[in-house]
Coordinates of C-alpha atoms and ligand atoms in Angstrom, one line a residue:
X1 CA 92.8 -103.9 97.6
X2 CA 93.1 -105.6 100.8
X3 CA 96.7 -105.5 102.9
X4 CA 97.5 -106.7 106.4
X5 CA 97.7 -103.6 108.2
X6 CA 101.6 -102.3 109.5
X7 CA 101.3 -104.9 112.4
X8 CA 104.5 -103.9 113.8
X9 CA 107.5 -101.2 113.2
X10 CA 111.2 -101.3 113.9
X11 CA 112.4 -97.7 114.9
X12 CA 116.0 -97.5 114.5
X13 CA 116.6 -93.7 115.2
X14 CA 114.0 -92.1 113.2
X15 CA 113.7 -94.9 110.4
X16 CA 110.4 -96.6 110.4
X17 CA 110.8 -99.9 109.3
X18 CA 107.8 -101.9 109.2
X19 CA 107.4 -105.8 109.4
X20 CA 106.2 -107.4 106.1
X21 CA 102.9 -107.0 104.6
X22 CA 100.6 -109.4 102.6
X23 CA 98.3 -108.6 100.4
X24 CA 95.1 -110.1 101.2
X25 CA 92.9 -109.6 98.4
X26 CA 94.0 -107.6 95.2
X27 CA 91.0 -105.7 94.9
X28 CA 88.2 -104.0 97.2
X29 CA 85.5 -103.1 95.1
X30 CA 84.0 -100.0 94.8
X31 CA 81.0 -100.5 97.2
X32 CA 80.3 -97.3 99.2
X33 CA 78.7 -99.1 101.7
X34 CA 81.3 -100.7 103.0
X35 CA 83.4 -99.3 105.6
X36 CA 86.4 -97.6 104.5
X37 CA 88.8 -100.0 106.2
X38 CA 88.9 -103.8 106.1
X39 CA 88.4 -106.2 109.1
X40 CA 90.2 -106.1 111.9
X41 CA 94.5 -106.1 111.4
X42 CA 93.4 -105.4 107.7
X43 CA 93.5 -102.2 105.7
X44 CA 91.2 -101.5 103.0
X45 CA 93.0 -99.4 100.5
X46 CA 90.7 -97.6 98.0
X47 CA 90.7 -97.8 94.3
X48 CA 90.6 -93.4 94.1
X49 CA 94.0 -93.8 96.4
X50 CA 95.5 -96.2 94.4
X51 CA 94.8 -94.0 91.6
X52 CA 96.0 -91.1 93.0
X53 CA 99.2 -92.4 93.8
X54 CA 99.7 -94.0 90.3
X55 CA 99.1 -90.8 88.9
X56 CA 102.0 -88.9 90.2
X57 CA 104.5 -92.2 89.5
X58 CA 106.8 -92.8 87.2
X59 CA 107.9 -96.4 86.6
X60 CA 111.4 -97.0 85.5
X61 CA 112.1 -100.2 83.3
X62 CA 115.9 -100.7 83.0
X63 CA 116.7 -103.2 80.0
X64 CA 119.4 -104.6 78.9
X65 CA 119.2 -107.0 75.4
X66 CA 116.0 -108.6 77.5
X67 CA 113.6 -110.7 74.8
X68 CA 110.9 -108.4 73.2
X69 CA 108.0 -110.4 74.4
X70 CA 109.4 -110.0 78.3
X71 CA 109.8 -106.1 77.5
X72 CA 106.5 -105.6 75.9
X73 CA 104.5 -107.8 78.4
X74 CA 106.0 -105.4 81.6
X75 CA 105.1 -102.3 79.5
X76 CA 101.3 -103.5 79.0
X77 CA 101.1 -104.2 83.1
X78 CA 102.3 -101.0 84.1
X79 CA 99.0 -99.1 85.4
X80 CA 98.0 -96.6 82.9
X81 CA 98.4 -93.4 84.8
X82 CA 101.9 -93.8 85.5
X83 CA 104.1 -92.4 83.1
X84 CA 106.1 -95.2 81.6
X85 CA 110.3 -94.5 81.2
X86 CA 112.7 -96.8 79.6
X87 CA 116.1 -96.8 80.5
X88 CA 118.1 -99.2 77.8
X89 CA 121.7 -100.2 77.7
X90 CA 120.3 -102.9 75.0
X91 CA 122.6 -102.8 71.4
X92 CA 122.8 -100.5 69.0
X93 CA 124.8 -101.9 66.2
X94 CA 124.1 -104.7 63.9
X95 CA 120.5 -105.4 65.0
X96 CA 119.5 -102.5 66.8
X97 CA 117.6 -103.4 69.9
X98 CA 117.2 -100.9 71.3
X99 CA 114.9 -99.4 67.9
X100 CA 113.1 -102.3 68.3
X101 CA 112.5 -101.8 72.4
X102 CA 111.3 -97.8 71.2
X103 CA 109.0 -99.3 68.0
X104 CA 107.6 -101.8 70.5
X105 CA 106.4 -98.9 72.8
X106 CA 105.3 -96.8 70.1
X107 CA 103.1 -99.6 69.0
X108 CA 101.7 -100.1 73.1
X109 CA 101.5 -96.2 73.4
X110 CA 99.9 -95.8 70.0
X111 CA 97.4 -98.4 71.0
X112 CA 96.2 -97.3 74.3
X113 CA 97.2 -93.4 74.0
X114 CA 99.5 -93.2 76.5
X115 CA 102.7 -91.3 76.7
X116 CA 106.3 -92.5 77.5
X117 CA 109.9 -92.0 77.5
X118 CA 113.1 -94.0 76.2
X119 CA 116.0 -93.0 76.4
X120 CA 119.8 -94.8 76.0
X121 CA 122.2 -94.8 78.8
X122 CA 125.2 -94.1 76.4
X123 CA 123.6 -91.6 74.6
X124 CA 126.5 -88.7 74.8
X125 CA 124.2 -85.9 75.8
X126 CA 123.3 -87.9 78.8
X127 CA 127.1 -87.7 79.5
X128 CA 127.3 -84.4 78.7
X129 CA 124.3 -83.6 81.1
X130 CA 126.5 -85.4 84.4
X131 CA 129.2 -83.8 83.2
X132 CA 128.0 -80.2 83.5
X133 CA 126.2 -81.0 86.5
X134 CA 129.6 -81.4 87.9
X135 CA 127.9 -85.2 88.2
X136 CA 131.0 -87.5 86.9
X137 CA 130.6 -90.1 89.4
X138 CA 128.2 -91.8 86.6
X139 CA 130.6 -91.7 84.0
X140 CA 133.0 -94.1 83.0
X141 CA 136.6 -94.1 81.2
X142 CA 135.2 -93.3 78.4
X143 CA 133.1 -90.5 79.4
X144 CA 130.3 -92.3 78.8
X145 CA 127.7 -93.3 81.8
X146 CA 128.8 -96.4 83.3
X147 CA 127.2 -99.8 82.9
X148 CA 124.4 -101.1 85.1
X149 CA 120.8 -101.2 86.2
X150 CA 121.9 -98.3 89.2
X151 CA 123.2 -96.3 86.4
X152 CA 119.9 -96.8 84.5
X153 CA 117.7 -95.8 87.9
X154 CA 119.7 -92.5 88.3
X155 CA 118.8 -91.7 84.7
X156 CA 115.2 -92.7 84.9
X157 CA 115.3 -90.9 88.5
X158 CA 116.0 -87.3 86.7
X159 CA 113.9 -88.6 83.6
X160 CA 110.9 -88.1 86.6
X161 CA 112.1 -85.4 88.2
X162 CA 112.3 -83.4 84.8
X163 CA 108.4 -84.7 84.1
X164 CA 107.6 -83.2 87.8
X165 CA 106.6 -87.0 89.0
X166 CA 106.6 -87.3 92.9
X167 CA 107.1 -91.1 92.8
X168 CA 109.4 -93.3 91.4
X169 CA 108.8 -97.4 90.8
X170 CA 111.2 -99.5 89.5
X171 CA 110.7 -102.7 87.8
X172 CA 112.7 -104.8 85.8
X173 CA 112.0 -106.0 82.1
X174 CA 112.7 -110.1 82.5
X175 CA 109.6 -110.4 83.7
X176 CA 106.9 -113.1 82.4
X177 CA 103.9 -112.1 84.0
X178 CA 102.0 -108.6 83.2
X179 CA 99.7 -109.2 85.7
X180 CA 102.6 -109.3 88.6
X181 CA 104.2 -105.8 87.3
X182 CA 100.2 -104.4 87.7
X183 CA 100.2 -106.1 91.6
X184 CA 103.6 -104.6 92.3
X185 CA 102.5 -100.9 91.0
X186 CA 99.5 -101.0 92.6
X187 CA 101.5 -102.6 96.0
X188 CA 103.7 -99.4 95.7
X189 CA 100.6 -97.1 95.6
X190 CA 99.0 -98.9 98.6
X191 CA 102.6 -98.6 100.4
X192 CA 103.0 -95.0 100.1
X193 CA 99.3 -94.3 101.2
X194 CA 99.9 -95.1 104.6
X195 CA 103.4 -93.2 104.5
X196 CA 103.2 -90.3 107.5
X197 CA 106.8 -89.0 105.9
X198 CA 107.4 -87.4 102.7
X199 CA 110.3 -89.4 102.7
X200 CA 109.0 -92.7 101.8
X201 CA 110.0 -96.4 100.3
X202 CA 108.2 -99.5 99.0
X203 CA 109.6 -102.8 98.9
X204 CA 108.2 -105.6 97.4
X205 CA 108.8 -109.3 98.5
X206 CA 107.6 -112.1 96.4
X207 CA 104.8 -114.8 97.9
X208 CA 107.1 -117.3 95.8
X209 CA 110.0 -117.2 93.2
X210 CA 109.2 -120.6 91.2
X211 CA 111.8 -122.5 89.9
X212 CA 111.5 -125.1 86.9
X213 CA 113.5 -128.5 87.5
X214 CA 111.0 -131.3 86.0
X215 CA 107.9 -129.5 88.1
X216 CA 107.2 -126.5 89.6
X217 CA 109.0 -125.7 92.8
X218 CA 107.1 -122.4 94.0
X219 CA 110.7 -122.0 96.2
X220 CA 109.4 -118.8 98.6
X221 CA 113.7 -117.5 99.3
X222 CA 116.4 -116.9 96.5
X223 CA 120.3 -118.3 98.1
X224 CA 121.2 -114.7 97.7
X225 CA 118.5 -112.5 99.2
X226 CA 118.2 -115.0 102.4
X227 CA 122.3 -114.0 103.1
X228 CA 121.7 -110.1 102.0
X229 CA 118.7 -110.2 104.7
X230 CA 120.6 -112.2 107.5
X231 CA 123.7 -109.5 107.7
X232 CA 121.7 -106.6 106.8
X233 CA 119.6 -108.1 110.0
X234 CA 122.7 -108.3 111.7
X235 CA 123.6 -104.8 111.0
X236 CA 121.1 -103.3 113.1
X237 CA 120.7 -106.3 115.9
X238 CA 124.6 -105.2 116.7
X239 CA 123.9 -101.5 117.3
X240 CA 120.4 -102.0 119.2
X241 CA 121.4 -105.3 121.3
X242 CA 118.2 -107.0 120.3
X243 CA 117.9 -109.4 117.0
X244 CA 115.8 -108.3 114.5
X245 CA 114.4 -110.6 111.6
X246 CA 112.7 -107.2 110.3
X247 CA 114.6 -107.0 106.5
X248 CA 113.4 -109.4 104.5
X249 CA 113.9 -107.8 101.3
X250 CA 117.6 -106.7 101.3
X251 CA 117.5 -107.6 97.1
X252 CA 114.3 -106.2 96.4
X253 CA 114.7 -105.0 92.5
X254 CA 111.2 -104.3 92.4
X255 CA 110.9 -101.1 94.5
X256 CA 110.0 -97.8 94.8
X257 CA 110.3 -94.5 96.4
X258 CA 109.3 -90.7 97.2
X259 CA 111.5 -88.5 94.9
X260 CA 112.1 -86.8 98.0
X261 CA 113.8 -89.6 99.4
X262 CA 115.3 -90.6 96.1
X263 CA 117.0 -87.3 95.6
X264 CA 118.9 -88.2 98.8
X265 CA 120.4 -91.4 98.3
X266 CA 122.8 -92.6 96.8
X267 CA 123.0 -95.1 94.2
X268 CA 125.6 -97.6 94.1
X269 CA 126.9 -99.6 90.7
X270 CA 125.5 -102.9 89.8
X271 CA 123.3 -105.3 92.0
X272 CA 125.0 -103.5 95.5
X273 CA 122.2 -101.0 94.7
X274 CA 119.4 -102.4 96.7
X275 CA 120.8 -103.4 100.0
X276 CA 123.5 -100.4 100.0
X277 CA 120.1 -98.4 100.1
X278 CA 118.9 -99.9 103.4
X279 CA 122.6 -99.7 104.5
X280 CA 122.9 -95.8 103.5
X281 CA 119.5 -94.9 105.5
X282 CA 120.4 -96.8 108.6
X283 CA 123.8 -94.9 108.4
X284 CA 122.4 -91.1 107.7
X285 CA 119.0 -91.7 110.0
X286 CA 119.4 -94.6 112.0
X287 CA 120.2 -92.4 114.9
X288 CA 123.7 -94.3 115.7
X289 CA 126.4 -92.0 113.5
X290 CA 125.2 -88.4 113.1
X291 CA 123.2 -86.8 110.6
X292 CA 124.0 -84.1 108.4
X293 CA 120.3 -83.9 107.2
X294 CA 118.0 -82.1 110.6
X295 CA 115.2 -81.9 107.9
X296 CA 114.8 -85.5 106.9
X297 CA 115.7 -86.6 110.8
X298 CA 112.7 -84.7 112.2
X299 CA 109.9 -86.2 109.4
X300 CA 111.2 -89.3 109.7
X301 CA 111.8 -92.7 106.9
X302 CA 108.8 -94.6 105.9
X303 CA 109.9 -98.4 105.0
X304 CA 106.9 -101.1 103.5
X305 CA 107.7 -104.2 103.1
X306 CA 104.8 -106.1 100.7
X307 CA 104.7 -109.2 99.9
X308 CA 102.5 -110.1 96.4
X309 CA 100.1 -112.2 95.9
X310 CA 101.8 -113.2 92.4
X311 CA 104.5 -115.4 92.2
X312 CA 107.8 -113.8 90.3
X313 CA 109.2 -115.6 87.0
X314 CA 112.4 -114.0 85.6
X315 CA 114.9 -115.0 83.5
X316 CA 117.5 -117.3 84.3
X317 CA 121.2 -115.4 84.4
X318 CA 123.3 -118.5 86.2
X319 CA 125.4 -118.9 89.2
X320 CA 128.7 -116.6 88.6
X321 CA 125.7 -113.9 88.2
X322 CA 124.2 -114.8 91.6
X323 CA 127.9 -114.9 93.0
X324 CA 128.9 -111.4 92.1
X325 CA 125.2 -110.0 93.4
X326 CA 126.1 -111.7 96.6
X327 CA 129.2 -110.8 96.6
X328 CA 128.5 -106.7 96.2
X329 CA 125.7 -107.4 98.7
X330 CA 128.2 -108.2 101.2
X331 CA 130.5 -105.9 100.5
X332 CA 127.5 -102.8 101.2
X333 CA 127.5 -103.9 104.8
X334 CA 130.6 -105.3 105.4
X335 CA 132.6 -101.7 104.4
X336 CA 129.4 -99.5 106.3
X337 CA 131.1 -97.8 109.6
X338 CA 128.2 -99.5 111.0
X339 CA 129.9 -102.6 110.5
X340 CA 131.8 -104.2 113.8
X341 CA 134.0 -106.8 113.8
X342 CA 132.1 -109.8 114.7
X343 CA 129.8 -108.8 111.6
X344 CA 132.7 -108.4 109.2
X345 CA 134.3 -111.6 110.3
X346 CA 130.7 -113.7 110.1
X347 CA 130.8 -112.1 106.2
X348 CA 134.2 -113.3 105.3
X349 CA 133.5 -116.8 106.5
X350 CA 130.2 -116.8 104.8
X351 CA 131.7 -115.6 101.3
X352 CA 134.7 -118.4 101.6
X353 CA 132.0 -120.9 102.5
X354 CA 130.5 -120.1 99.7
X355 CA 133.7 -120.1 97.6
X356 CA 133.1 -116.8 96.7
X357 CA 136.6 -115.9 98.1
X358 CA 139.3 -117.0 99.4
X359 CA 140.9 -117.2 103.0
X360 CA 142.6 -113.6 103.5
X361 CA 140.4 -111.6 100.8
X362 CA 138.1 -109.1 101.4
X363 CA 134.8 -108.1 99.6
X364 CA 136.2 -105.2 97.6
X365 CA 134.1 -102.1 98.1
X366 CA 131.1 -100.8 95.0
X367 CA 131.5 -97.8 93.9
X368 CA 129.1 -95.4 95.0
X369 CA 127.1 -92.9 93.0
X370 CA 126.4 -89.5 95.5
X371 CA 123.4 -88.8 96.3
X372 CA 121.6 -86.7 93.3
X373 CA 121.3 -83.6 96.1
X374 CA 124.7 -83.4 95.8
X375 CA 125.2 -82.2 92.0
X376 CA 123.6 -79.7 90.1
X377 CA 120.5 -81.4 90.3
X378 CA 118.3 -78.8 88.7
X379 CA 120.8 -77.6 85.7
X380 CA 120.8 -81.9 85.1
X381 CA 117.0 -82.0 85.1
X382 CA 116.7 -79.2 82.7
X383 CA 119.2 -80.9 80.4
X384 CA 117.4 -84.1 80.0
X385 CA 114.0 -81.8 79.9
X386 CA 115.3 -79.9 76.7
X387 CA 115.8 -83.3 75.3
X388 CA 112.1 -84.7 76.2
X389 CA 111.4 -84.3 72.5
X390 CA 114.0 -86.6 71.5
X391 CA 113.0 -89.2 74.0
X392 CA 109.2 -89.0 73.9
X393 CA 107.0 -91.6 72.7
X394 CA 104.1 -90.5 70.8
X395 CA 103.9 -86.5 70.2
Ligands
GDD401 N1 119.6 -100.0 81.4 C1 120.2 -101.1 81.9 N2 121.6 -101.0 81.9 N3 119.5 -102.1 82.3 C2 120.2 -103.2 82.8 C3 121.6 -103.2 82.8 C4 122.3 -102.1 82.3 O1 123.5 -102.0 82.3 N4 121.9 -104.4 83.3 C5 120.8 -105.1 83.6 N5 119.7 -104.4 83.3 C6 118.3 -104.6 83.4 C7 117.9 -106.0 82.9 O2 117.6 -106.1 81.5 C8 116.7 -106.3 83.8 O3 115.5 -105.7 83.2 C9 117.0 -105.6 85.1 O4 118.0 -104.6 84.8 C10 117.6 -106.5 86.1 O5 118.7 -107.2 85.6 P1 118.8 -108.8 85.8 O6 120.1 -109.1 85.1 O7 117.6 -109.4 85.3 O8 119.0 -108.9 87.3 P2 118.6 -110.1 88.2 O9 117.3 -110.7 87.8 O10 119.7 -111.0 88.4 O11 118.4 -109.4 89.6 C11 117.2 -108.6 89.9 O12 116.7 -109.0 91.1 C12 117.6 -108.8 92.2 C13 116.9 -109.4 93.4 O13 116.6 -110.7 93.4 C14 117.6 -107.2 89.9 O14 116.5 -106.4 90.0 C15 118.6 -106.9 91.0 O15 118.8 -105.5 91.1 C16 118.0 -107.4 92.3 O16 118.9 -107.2 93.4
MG402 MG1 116.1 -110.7 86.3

C-alpha cells in the first residue's frame, strides 16, 4: 500500500506521537522494478511487510449479542495470517448466541482452513485464572470477570500472549463492511513497520463515519471523539506551553498495539479504555511526572495515527450510549495528575453544557484494570493455554 509518510512527530518526553496519516492507495503491487518507496512525502509499504506483520498478530473481536451477519462479515475481513480470537459476553441461555457466534466460525474456519479462538468472558475458569494470578481487579461481585469490551481486550490480550503473538489488533464486531476490517489490519501492519520502538501503537481514524438521515451524510467527526480529542489535546498543550491539534483519535476502538507495550498498560472499564490509554502513556513516559519504567523511557513510544481510505458503518446504540462514553472519556483526563485546573474546569463546563451533569458534579472516576505486568502474568497465560483446547476452533 501507499501511506503519507510520518510528516511530523510530537515528542512529549520520549513518546513519539506522530501527526495523522492517509492512506494513499490500498495496494502497491508487486512490481520489483519499482523503487521500494513511493514518491516523495509517500511511503511504499510492501506486500512481504504487510505480511510479515499480519503474521505475528492476533486480532481480538469483542462481541456482545451483535447480529450474526455483522459478526461473520468482520471474521471473513480479518487477513488470513492473523490468528483470529473472539472474546464474547453475548447470551447464553434461552437462545444461545454465543453457540451460534462459535458454529459461525467453525463454518468460516472450516471453509478457509484457518484456526481461531472463542472464548466467554464469564466462563468461571477465566475467573479462576485472575484469581490465582493474584489478578482480581477484573472480577466483579460475583467473582465473575466484569462486564465490558476493556474486560474482553485483557482476555483476548493473554489469549495472544498464551499463542506467543507479538501484535495485538482490536476490532469490533458491529461492523458492515469486511473490506474496512481488511484496510484497518493491513493499516496496523503498515503502522508498526515504520515503528523504531518495540513499544509500539496503531490508531486508526476513519476518512468518514456516514450517517443515514434521508441520504447519506459521509459526516468525517463523531460529537464524542471531537470533545475526547480537544481535552486530550489540551492535556499536553498545558504541560508543553504550545497547542497541539496532534490527537485526533482519542476514541479510536479500532486499534492496535505491540504486546510489549500492551503488557504495560493498563486497561480501564468500558468505553474510558481508549483515551485512558493515551492519558496513561503521557503520564508514565511523557517526561513530566517520573517514570518507574528506565527500560521503556530509553526505547521510546511509537504512536500512528492512520486514517482509512474506507468509510466506517456500525451499528446505531443511541444518545444515553454516546453520553456515558463521553462522559468516562472525560473523566480519564479530568482525574490524570496531569490534569490542572484550568483543564478540569473547561471539562466541567463542557459536561453541564452538554447536560451530561449538573452544576457542582464531577465526572466520577473508571475503574482501572493494572497493567497485566503487574500480576502473575505468566502463571495467567499458562492457565488460559491449558484451556486452548476448549477454546480452539477447528482441531
Ligand atoms: N466481549 C464483550 N463484552 N464485548 C462487548 C461488550 C462486553 O461486555 N460490550 C460491548 N462489546 C463489543 C460490541 O459487541 C462491539 O463489537 C464492540 O465491543 C464495541 O461496542 P459498541 O457498543 O459497538 O461500541 P460503540 O460502537 O459505541 O463504540 C466503539 O467505538 C468507540 C469510538 O467511536 C467502541 O470501539 C469504543 O470502544 C470506541 O471508543
Ligand atoms: Mg459499535
Amino acid at each position: 500500500m501507499f501511506i503519507e509518510s510520518p510528516r511530523y512527530t510530537e515528542r512529549l518526553g520520549s513518546v513519539r506521537m506522530n501527526h495523522v496519516q492517509k492512506v494513499i492507495s490500498l495496494d502497491s503491487g508487486l512490481k520489483s522494478e519499482l523503487p521500494p518507496y513511493g514518491a516523495m512525502g509517500v511511503t511504499k509499504i510492501d506486500e512481504e511487510t504487510i505480511k510479515y506483520f499480519e503474521d505475528r498478530m492476533a486480532i481480538v473481536i469483542p462481541t456482545k449479542d451483535e447480529k450474526l451477519k455483522l459478526f461473520e462479515g468482520v471474521v471473513s475481513g480479518v487477513p488470513h495470517d492473523c490468528l483470529v480470537i473472539v472474546v464474547s459476553n453475548s447470551q447464553r441461555e434461552k437462545v444461545d448466541r454465543f453457540r451460534m457466534e462459535g458454529d459461525a466460525l467453525d463454518q468460516l474456519c472450516r471453509f478457509t482452513l484457518r484456526q481461531a479462538l472463542i472464548l466467554h468472558q464469564k466462563d468461571p475458569a477465566i475467573a479462576k485464572a485472575a484469581m490465582d494470578a493474584g489478578y482480581d481487579d477484573l472480577l466483579d461481585e460475583e467473582g465473575l470477570v466484569r462486564n465490558g469490551k476493556s474486560e474482553a481486550m485483557i482476555i483476548g490480550l493473554l489469549a495472544a500472549m498464551a499463542a506467543e503473538k507479538e501484535y495485538i489488533g482490536f476490532i469490533d464486531a458491529d461492523n458492515y463492511f469486511p473490506g474496512a476490517v481488511l484496510e484497518y489490519v493491513r493499516n496496523y501492519a503498515a503502522g508498526f513497520s515504520l515503528a523504531q520502538s518495540p513499544y509500539s501503537m496503531v490508531r486508526i481514524l476513519w476518512q468518514y463515519k456516514p450517517k443515514i438521515s434521508g441520504g447519506v451524510y459521509f459526516r468525517k467527526w463523531g460529537r464524542i471523539s471531537e470533545v475526547t480529542n480537544k481535552y486530550l489535546n489540551s492535556l499536553i498543550s498545558t504541560k508543553t506551553g504550545f497547542e497541539t491539534e496532534v490527537v485526533r483519535t482519542g476514541n479510536a476502538g479500532e486499534h492496535a498495539m505491540s504486546i510489549k507495550l500492551a503488557e504495560i498498560l493498563p486497561f480501564a472499564s468500558g468505553y474510558a479504555v481508549e483515551p485512558q490509554e493515551l492519558v496513561s502513556i503521557f503520564e508514565n513516559f511523557g517526561g513530566i511526572l517520573p517514570t518507574k519504567d528506565i527500560k521503556v523511557m530509553e526505547q521510546g513510544i511509537d504512536i500512528f495515527q492512520i486514517e482509512t481510505r474506507n468509510p466506517h458503518l456500525h451499528e446505531e446504540k443511541g444518545d444515553e450510549h454516546l453520553n456515558g462514553m463521553l462522559l468516562s472519556s472525560m473523566s480519564t483526563v479530568y482525574h490524570s495528575p496531569l490534569c490542572d485546573e484550568e483543564v478540569k474546569q473547561a471539562i466541567l463546563a463542557e459536561l453541564v453544557n452538554q447536560g451530561i451533569l449538573k452544576e457542582g458534579e464531577e465526572p466520577p472516576p473508571v475503574h482501572i484494570n493494572a497493567p497485566l505486568k503487574k500480576a502473575k502474568t505468566s502463571k495467567f497465560v499458562a492457565a488460559i493455554r491449558s484451556d486452548f483446547d476448549k477454546y480452539r476452533v477447528l482441531h
